[in-house]
Coordinates of C-alpha atoms in Angstrom, one line a residue:
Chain O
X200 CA -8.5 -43.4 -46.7
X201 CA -6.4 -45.3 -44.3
X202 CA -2.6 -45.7 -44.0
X203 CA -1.1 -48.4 -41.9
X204 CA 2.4 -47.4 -40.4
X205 CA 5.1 -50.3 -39.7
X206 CA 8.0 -50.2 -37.9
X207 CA 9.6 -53.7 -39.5
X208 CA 11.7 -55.7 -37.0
X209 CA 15.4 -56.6 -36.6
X210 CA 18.0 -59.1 -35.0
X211 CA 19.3 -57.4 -31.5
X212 CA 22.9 -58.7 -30.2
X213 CA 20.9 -60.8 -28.2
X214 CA 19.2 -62.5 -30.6
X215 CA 22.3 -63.3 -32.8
X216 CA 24.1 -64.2 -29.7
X217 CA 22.0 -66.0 -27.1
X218 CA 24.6 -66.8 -24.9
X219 CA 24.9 -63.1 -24.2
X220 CA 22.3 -63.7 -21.9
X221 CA 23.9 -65.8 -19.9
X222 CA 26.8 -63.9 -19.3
X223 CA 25.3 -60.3 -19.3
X224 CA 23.9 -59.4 -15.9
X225 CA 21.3 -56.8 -17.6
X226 CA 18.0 -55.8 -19.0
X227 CA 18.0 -55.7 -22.4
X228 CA 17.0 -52.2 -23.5
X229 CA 13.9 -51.5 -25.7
X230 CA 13.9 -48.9 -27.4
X231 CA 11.2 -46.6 -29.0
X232 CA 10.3 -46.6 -32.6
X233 CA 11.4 -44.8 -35.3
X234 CA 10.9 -40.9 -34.4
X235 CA 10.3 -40.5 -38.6
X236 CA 7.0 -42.5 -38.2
X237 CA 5.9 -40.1 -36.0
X238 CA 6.8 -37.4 -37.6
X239 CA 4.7 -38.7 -40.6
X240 CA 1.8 -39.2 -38.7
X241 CA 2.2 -35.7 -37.2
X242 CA 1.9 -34.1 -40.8
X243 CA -0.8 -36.5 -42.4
X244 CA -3.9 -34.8 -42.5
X245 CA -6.7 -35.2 -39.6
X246 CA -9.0 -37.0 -42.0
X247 CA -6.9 -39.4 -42.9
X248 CA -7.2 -42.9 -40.3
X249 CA -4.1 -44.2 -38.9
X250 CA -3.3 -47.4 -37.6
X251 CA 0.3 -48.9 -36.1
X252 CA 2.0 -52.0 -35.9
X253 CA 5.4 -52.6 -34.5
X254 CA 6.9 -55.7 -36.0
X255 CA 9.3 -56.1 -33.0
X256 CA 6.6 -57.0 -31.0
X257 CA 4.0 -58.9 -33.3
X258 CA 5.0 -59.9 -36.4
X259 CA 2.7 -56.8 -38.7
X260 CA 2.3 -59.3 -42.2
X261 CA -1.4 -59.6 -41.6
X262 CA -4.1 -58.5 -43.2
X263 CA -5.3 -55.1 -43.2
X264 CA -7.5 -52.9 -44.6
X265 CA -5.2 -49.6 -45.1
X266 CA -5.0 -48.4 -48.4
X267 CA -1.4 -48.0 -48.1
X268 CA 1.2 -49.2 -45.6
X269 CA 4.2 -47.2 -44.8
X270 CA 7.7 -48.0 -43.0
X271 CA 10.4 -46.1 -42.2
X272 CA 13.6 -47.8 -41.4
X273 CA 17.4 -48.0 -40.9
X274 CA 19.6 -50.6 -42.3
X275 CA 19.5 -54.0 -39.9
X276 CA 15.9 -53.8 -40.5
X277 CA 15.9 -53.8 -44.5
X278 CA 15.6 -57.1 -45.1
X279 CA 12.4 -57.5 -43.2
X280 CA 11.0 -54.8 -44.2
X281 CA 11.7 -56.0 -48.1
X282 CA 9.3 -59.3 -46.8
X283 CA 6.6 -57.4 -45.4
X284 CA 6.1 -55.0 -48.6
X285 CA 6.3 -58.6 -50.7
X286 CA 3.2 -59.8 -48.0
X287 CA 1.6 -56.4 -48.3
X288 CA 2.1 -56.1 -51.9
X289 CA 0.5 -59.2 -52.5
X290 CA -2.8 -58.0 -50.1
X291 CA -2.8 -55.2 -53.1
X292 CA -1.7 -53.0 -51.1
X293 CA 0.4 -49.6 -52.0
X294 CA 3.9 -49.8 -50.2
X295 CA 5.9 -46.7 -49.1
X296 CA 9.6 -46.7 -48.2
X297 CA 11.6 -43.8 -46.1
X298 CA 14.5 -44.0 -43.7
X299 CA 17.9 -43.7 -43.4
X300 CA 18.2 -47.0 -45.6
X301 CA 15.8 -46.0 -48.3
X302 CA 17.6 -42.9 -48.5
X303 CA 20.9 -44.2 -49.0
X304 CA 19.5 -47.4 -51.3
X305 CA 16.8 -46.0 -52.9
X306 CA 17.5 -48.0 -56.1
X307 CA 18.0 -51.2 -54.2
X308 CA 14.4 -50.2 -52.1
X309 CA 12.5 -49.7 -55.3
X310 CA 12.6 -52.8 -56.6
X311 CA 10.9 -54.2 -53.3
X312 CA 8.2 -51.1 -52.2
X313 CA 6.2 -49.0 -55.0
X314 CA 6.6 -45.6 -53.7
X315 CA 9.8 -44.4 -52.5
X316 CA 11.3 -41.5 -50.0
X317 CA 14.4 -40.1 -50.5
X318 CA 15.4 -37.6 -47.5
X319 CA 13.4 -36.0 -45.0
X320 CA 9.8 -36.5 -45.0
X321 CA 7.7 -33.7 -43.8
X322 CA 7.2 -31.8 -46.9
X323 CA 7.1 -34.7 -49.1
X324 CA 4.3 -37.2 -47.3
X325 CA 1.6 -34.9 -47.0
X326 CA 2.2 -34.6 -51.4
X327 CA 2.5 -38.5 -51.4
X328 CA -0.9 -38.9 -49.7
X329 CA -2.9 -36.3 -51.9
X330 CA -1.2 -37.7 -54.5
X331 CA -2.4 -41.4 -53.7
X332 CA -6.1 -40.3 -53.4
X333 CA -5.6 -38.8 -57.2
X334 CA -4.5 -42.0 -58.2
X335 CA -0.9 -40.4 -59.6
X336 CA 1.2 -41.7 -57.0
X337 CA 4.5 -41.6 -58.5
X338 CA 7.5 -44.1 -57.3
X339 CA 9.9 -41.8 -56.2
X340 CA 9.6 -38.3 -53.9
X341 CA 12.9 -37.0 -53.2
X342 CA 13.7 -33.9 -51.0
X343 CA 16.0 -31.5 -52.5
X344 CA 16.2 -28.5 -49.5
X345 CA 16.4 -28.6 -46.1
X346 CA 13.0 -28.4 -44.4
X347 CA 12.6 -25.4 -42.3
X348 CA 12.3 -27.0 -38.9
X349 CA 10.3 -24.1 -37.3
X350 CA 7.2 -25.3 -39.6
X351 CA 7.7 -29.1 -37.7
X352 CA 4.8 -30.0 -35.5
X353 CA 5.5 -32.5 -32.4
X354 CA 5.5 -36.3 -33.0
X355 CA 2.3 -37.4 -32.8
X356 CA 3.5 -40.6 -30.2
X357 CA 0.6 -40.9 -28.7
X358 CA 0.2 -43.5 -31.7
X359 CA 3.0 -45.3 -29.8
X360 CA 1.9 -44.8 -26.5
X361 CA -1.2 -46.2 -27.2
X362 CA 0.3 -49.2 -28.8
X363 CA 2.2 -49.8 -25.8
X364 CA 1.1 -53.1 -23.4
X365 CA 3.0 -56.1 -21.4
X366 CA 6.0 -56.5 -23.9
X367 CA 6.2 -53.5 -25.3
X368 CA 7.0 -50.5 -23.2
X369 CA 9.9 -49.0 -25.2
X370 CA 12.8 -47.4 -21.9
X371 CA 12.6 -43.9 -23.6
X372 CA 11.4 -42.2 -26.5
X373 CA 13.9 -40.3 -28.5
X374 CA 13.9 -36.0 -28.4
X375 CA 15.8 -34.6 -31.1
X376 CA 17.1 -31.1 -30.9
X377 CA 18.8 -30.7 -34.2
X378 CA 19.1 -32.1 -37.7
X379 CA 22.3 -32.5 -40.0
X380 CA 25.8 -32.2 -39.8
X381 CA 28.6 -30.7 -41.6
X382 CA 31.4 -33.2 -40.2
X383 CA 32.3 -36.0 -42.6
X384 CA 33.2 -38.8 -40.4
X385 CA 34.0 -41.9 -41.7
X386 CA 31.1 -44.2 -39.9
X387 CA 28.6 -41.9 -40.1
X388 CA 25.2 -41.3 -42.2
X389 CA 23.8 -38.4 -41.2
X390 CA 25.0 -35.9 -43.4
X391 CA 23.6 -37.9 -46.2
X392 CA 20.3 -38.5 -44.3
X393 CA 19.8 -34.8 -42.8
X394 CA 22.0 -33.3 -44.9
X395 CA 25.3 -30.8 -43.9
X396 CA 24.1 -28.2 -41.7
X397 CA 23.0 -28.0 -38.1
X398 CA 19.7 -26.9 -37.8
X399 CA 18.3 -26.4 -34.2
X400 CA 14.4 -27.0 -33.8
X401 CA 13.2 -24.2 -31.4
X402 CA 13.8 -24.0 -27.8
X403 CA 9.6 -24.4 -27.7
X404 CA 9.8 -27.6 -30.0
X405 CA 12.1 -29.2 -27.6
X406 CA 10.8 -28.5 -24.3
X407 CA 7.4 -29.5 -25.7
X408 CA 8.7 -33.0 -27.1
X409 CA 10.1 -33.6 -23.4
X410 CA 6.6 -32.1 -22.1
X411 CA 4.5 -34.3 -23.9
X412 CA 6.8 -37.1 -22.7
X413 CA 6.3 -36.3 -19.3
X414 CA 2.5 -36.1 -19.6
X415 CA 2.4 -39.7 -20.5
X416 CA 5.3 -40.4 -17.5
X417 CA 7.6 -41.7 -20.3
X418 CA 11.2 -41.0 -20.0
X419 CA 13.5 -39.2 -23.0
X420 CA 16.6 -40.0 -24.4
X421 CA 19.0 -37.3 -26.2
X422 CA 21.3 -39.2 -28.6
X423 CA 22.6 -36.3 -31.1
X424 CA 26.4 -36.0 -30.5
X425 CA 25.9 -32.7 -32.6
X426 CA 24.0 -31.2 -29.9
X427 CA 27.0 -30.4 -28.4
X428 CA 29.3 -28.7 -30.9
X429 CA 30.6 -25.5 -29.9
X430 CA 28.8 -22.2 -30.7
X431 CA 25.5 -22.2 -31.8
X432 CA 24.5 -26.0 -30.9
X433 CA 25.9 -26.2 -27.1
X434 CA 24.4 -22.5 -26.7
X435 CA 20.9 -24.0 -27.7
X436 CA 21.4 -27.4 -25.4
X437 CA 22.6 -24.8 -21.9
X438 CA 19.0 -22.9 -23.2
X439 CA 17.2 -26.6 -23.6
X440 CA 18.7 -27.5 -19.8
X441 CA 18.4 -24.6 -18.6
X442 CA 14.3 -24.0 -19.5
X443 CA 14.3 -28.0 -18.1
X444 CA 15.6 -27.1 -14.9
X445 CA 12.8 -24.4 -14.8
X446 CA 9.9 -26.4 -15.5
X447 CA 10.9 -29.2 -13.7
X448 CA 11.9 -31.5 -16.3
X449 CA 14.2 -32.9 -14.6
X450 CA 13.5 -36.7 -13.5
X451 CA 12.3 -37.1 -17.5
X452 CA 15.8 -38.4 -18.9
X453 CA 17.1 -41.4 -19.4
X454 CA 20.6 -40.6 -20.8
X455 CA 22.0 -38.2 -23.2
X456 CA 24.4 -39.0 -25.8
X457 CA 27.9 -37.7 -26.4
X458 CA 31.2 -38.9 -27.5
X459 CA 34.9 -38.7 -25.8
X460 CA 36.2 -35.7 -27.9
X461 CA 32.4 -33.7 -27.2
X462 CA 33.0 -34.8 -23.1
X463 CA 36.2 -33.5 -23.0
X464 CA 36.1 -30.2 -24.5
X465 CA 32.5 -29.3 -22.9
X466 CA 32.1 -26.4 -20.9
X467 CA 32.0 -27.0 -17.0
X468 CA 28.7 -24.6 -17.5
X469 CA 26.9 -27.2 -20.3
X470 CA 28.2 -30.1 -18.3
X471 CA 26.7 -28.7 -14.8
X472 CA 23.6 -27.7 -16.1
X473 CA 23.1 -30.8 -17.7
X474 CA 23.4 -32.6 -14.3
X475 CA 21.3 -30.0 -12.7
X476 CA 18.6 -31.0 -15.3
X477 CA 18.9 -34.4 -14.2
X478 CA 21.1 -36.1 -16.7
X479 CA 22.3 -39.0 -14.8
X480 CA 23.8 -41.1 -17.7
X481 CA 26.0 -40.2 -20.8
X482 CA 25.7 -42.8 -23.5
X483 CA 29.2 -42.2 -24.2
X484 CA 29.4 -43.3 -28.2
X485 CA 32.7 -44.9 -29.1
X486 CA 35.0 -45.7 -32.4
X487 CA 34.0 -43.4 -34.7
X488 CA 36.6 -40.1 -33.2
X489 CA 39.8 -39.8 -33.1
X490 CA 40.0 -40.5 -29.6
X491 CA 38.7 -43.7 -29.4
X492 CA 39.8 -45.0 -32.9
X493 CA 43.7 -44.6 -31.7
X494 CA 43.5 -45.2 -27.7
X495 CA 43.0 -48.6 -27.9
X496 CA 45.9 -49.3 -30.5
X497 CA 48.4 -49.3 -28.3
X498 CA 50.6 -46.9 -30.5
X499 CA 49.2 -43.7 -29.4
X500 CA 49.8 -42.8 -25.8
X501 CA 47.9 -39.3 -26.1
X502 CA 44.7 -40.6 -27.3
X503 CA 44.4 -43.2 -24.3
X504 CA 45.2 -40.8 -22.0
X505 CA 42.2 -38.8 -23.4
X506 CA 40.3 -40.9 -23.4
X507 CA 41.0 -41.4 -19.1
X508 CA 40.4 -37.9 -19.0
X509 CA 37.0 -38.4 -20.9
X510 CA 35.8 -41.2 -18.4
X511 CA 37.5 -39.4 -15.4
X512 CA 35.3 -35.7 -16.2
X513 CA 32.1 -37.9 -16.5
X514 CA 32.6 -39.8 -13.3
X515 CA 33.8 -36.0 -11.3
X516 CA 30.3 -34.3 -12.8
X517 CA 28.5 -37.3 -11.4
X518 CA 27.1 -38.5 -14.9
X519 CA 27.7 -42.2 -15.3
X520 CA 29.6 -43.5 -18.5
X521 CA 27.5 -45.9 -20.1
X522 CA 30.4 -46.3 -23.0
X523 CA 29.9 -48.5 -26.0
X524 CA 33.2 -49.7 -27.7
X525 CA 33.9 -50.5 -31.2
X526 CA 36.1 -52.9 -32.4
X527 CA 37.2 -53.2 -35.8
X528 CA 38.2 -50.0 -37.4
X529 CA 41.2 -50.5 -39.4
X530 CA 43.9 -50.3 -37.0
X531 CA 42.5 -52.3 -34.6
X532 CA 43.9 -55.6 -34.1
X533 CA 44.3 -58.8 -32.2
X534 CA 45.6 -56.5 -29.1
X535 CA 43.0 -54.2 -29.0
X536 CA 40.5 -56.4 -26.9
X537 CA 43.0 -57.0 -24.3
X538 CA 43.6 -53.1 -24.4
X539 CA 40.0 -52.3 -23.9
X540 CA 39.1 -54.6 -21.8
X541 CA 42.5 -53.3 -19.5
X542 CA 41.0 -49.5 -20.4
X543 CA 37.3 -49.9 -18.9
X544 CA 39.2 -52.0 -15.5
X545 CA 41.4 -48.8 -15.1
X546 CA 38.8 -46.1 -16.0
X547 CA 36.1 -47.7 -13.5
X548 CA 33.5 -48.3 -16.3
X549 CA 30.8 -50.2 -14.7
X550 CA 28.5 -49.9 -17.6
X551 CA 29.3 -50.6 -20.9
X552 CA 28.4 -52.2 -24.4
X553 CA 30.4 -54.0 -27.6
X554 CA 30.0 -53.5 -31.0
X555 CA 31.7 -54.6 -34.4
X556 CA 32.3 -51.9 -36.5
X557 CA 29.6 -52.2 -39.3
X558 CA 30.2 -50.5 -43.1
X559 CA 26.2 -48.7 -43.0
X560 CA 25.1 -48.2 -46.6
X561 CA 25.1 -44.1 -46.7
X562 CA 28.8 -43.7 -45.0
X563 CA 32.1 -43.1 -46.0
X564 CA 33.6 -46.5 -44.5
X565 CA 30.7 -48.3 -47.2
X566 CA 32.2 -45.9 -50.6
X567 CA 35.7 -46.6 -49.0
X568 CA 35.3 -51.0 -48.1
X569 CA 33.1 -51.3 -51.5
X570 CA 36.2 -49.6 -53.6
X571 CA 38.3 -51.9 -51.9
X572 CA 36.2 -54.8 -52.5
X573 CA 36.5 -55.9 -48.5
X574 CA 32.2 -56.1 -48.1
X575 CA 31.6 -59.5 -47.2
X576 CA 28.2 -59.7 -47.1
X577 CA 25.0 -57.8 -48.3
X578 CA 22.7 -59.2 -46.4
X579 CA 21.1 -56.6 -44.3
X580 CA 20.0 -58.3 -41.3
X581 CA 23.4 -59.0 -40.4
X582 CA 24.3 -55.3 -40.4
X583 CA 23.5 -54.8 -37.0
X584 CA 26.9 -54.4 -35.3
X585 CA 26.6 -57.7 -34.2
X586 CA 28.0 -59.7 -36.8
X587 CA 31.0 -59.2 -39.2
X588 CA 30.1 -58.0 -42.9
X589 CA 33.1 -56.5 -44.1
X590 CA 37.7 -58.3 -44.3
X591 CA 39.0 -56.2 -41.5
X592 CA 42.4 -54.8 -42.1
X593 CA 44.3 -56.2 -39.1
X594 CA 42.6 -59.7 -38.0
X595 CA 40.6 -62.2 -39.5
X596 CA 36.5 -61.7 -39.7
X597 CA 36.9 -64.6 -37.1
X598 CA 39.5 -63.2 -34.8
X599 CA 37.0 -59.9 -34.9
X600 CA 33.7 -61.9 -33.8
X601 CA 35.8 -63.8 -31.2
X602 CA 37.2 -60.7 -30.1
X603 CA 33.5 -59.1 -30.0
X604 CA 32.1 -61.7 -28.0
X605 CA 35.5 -61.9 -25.4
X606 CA 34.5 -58.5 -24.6
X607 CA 31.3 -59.2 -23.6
X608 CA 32.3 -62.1 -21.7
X609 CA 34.9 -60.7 -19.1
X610 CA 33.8 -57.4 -19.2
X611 CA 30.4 -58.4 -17.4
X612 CA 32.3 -61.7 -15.8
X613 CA 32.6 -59.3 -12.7
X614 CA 29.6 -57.6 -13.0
X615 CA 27.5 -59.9 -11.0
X616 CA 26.1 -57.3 -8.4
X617 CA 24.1 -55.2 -11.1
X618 CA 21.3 -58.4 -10.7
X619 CA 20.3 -56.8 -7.2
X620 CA 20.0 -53.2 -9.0
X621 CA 16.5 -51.6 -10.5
X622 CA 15.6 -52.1 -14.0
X623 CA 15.9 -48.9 -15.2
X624 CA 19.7 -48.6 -13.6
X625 CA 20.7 -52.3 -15.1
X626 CA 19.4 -51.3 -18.2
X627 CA 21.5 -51.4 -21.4
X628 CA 21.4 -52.5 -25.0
X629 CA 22.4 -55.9 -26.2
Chain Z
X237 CA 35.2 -12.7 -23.4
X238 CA 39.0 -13.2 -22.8
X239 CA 41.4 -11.2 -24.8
X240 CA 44.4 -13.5 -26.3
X241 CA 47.9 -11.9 -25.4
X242 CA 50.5 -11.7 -28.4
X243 CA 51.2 -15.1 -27.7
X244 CA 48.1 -16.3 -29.2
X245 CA 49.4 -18.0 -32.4
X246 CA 52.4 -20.3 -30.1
X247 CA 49.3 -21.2 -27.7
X248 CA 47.0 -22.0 -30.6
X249 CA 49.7 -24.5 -31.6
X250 CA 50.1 -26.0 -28.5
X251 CA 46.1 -26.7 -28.8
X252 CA 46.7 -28.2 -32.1
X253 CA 48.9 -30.3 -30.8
X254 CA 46.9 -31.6 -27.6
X255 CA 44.4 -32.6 -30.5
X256 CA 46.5 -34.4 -33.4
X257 CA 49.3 -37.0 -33.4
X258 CA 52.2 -34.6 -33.5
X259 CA 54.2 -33.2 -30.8
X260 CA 53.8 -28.9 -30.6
X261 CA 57.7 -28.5 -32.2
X262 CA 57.1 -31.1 -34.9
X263 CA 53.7 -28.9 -36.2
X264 CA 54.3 -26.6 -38.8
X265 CA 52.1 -23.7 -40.8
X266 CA 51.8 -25.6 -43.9
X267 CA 50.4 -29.1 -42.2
X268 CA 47.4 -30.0 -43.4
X269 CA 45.5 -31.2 -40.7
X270 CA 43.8 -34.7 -42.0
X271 CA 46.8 -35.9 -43.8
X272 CA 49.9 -34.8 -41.7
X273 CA 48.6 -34.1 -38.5
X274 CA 45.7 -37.0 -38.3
X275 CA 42.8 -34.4 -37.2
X276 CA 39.7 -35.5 -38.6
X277 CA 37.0 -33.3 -38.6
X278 CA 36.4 -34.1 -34.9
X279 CA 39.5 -33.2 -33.9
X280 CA 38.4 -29.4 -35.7
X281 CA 35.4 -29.2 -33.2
X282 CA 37.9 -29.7 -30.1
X283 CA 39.9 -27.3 -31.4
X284 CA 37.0 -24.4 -32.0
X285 CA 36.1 -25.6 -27.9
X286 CA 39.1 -25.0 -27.0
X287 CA 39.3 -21.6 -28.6
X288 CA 36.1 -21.1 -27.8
X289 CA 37.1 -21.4 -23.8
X290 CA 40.8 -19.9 -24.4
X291 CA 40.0 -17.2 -25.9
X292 CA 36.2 -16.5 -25.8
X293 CA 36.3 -16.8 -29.8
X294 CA 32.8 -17.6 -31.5
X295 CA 33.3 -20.3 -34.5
X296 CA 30.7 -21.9 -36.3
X297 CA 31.3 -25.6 -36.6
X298 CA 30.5 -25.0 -40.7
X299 CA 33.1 -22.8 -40.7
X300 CA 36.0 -24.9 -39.0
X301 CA 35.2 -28.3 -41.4
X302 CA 36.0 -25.8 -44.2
X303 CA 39.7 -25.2 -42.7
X304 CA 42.7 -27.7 -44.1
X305 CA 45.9 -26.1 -43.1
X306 CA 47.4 -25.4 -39.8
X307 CA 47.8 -22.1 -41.2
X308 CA 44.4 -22.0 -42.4
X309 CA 43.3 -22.9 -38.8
X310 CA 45.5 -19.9 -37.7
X311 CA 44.0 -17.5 -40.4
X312 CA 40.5 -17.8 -39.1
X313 CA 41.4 -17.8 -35.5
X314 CA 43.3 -14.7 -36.2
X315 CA 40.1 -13.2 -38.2
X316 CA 37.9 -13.7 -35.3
X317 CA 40.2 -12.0 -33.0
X318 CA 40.5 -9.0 -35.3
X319 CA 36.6 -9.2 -35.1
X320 CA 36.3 -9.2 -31.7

């Protein structure tokens, strides 16, 4: 039996808005695929062939001869992966969907693949596959308990590394160091996807993802916000830096996600050892708290002062702010590009990124902007923060994409000297 | 860990304040958090850091998302002082 795993493409800002490259003095990022596919190949059993295609990079609707092809994707890359189950379907092959999309659509997905996964996958492949060689494959698996992440093995990535070649070297490979989250913010779809508690893979687990990344000289990137909560979670992440320092982890990092509330409210321990483990770059996550949906309003005083303080701690621990801004939550309005633009100037960002705010199926802003009837557009590709889907409440969905592509324009307008700077430093996503 | 004074409860609101849209005199016990005070669930984790570096108190992030009140937020500070 064979399986064929595919990572089904999308439309980066880039794509959608070529003229980003002319005004953007940067390498567009690449990132890694899906850490789920790897997780599934991790728990399919040894006797089972694998193979990998990563439609980014070549387009995967060609024939095969896997028995059944699997995907595992978010929502920008839906609608492709919809046209490569049609292809594959028609090969007579058996198709598989799991993901964060599939999870929050799985009606929508099964009228597209034949077998979908609802949830996390661990427990529920390695039943999918023995049910497949039975011939009772059923069109639905659905995970109803958190899976006990101390039964986890590794990623298997070497089925990514050795996919990689001229084109395709992904900047980092994602390490994750705990699942779910009991928070219900409004833009977010993790608690739906991971569902509502934190659960911290093992100290072992996580220094061996970063291990196994260092043995292949590939750099890691830590994007969980959650990571640092207080208590238990930023406990665990001092323990993670701390056993990096030790075995000389250090230079393995590429940047570590947080937002403005997490940044400001760290320890001066958690923030020092994570510098001392070489953390050199916050991808400081913005629009979805409470600071950065009210700083740039210009009727709330305390939260852009906050949010100085957020960009002011970062710069005095010597971790550089690599901050993406949102724009379009509901009190944003005509103002707020002029405000964020004045806000990066003042703060000394040198690095940043822009987004429009984007309604992902699975989140409280979707239940919330499909009651009010203000979704504009269900066509998936476009959900990829770069184009407006949804009436915003305080500007036109014009005055928004304007406003999105103003940012990019004079933000970078004076940005001209990152051109003479390495690839890895210049690096950002767009 | 650091053992809050007797003034515990007026310092906790001036924390509540530094994290919502009210000023510390405006706040009072029966505030609900979300609706009156604007604290989102965020906001809750800032507050649990800051009581977590104030006063060396030890709150689960499950625990604080289940907290509504500003008098709720004081009830389960005051529980884990009592604890401590």
């Amino acid at each position: 039996m064979k399986v064929l795993f595919v990572y089904a493409g999308f439309e980066r800002h880039s794509e959608a808005h070529p003229e980003l490259r002319k005004w953007v003095p940067m390498n567009e990022y690449l990132g890694s695929p899906s850490l789920g596919l790897s997780m599934m190949a991790a728990v399919t059993p040894p006797q089972i062939e694998i193979e990998y295609r990563d439609d980014r990079v070549e387009k995967a609707d060609r024939p095969t001869d896997a028995d059944l092809v699997a995907m595992s994707f978010f929502t920008p890359a839906a609608t492709r992966a919809f046209e490569l189950a049609k292809y594959f379907r028609g090969q007579g092959k058996t198709s598989v969907a799991g993901g964060i999309f599939p999870t929050a659509m799985p009606d929508e997905c099964e009228r597209h693949f034949d077998v979908v996964v609802v949830g996390e996958g661990e427990r529920l492949w390695p039943k999918l596959l023995a049910d497949f060689a039975a011939g009772a494959v059923k069109s639905r698996y659905t995970e109803d308990q958190a899976y006990p992440l101390d039964d986890v093995p590794l990623p298997k990535l070497s089925m990514y590394f050795g996919a990689e070649r001229d084109g395709f070297r992904p900047d980092d490979y994602p390490v994750q160091i705990t699942r779910g989250c009991p928070l219900q913010c409004q833009a977010c779809v993790l608690p739906l996807v991971m569902r509502k508690s934190i659960r911290e893979f093992s100290l072992p687990h996580a220094l061996g993802q970063l291990r196994q990344l260092k043995r292949e000289g590939k750099r890691a990137c830590l994007t969980e916000d959650t990571s640092w909560f207080p208590g238990r979670p930023a406990n665990h992440l001092k323990e993670l830096f701390r056993g990096m320092i030790e075995e000389g982890l250090e230079a393995s990092i590429s940047y570590v996600g947080i937002s403005m509330p997490q940044l400001l409210v760290a320890s001066d321990e958690v923030l020092r050892l994570a510098r001392e483990a070489g953390v050199g770059m916050f991808y400081l996550v913005g629009g979805f708290d409470p600071i950065t949906m009210r700083a740039f309003t210009g009727v709330d005083a305390k939260a852009l002062d906050r949010a100085h303080k957020a960009i002011a701690r970062a710069h005095r621990v010597g971790i550089v702010p690599y901050t993406s801004f949102l724009l379009g939550n509901d009190e944003d309005d005509v103002g707020t590009v002029d405000r964020m633009l004045e806000f990066a100037a003042a703060s000394g960002i040198e690095k940043a990124e822009f987004a429009i705010f984007t309604p992902y199926p699975g989140t409280p802003s979707w239940d919330r902007l499909n009651q009010e009837g203000r979704i504009l557009s269900r066509d998936w590709r476009h959900y990829n923060d770069a184009n407006v889907v949804f009436r915003p409440a305080k500007m036109t969905p014009q005055q928004l994409a304007d406003g999105y592509l103003r940012l990019w324009r004079e933000f970078y307008s004076d940005k001209g000297h990152w051109a003479d700077k390495c690839q890895a430093e210049r690096t950002i996503q767009f | 860990m650091t053992i809050p004074d007797a003034k515990w409860e007026s310092r906790m609101m001036e924390l509540i304040a530094e994290v919502s849209v009210m000023k510390v005199s405006q706040i009072k016990p029966e505030h609900r958090l979300r609706e009156d005070l604007g604290m989102d669930s965020v906001c809750s984790l800032e507050l649990i850091s800051m009581l977590a570096e104030e006063f060396g108190l030890d709150i689960s992030v499950e625990e604080a998302a289940g907290v509504n009140t500003v008098s709720g937020a004081i009830a389960m500070a005051r529980k884990h002082i009592e604890a401590a």
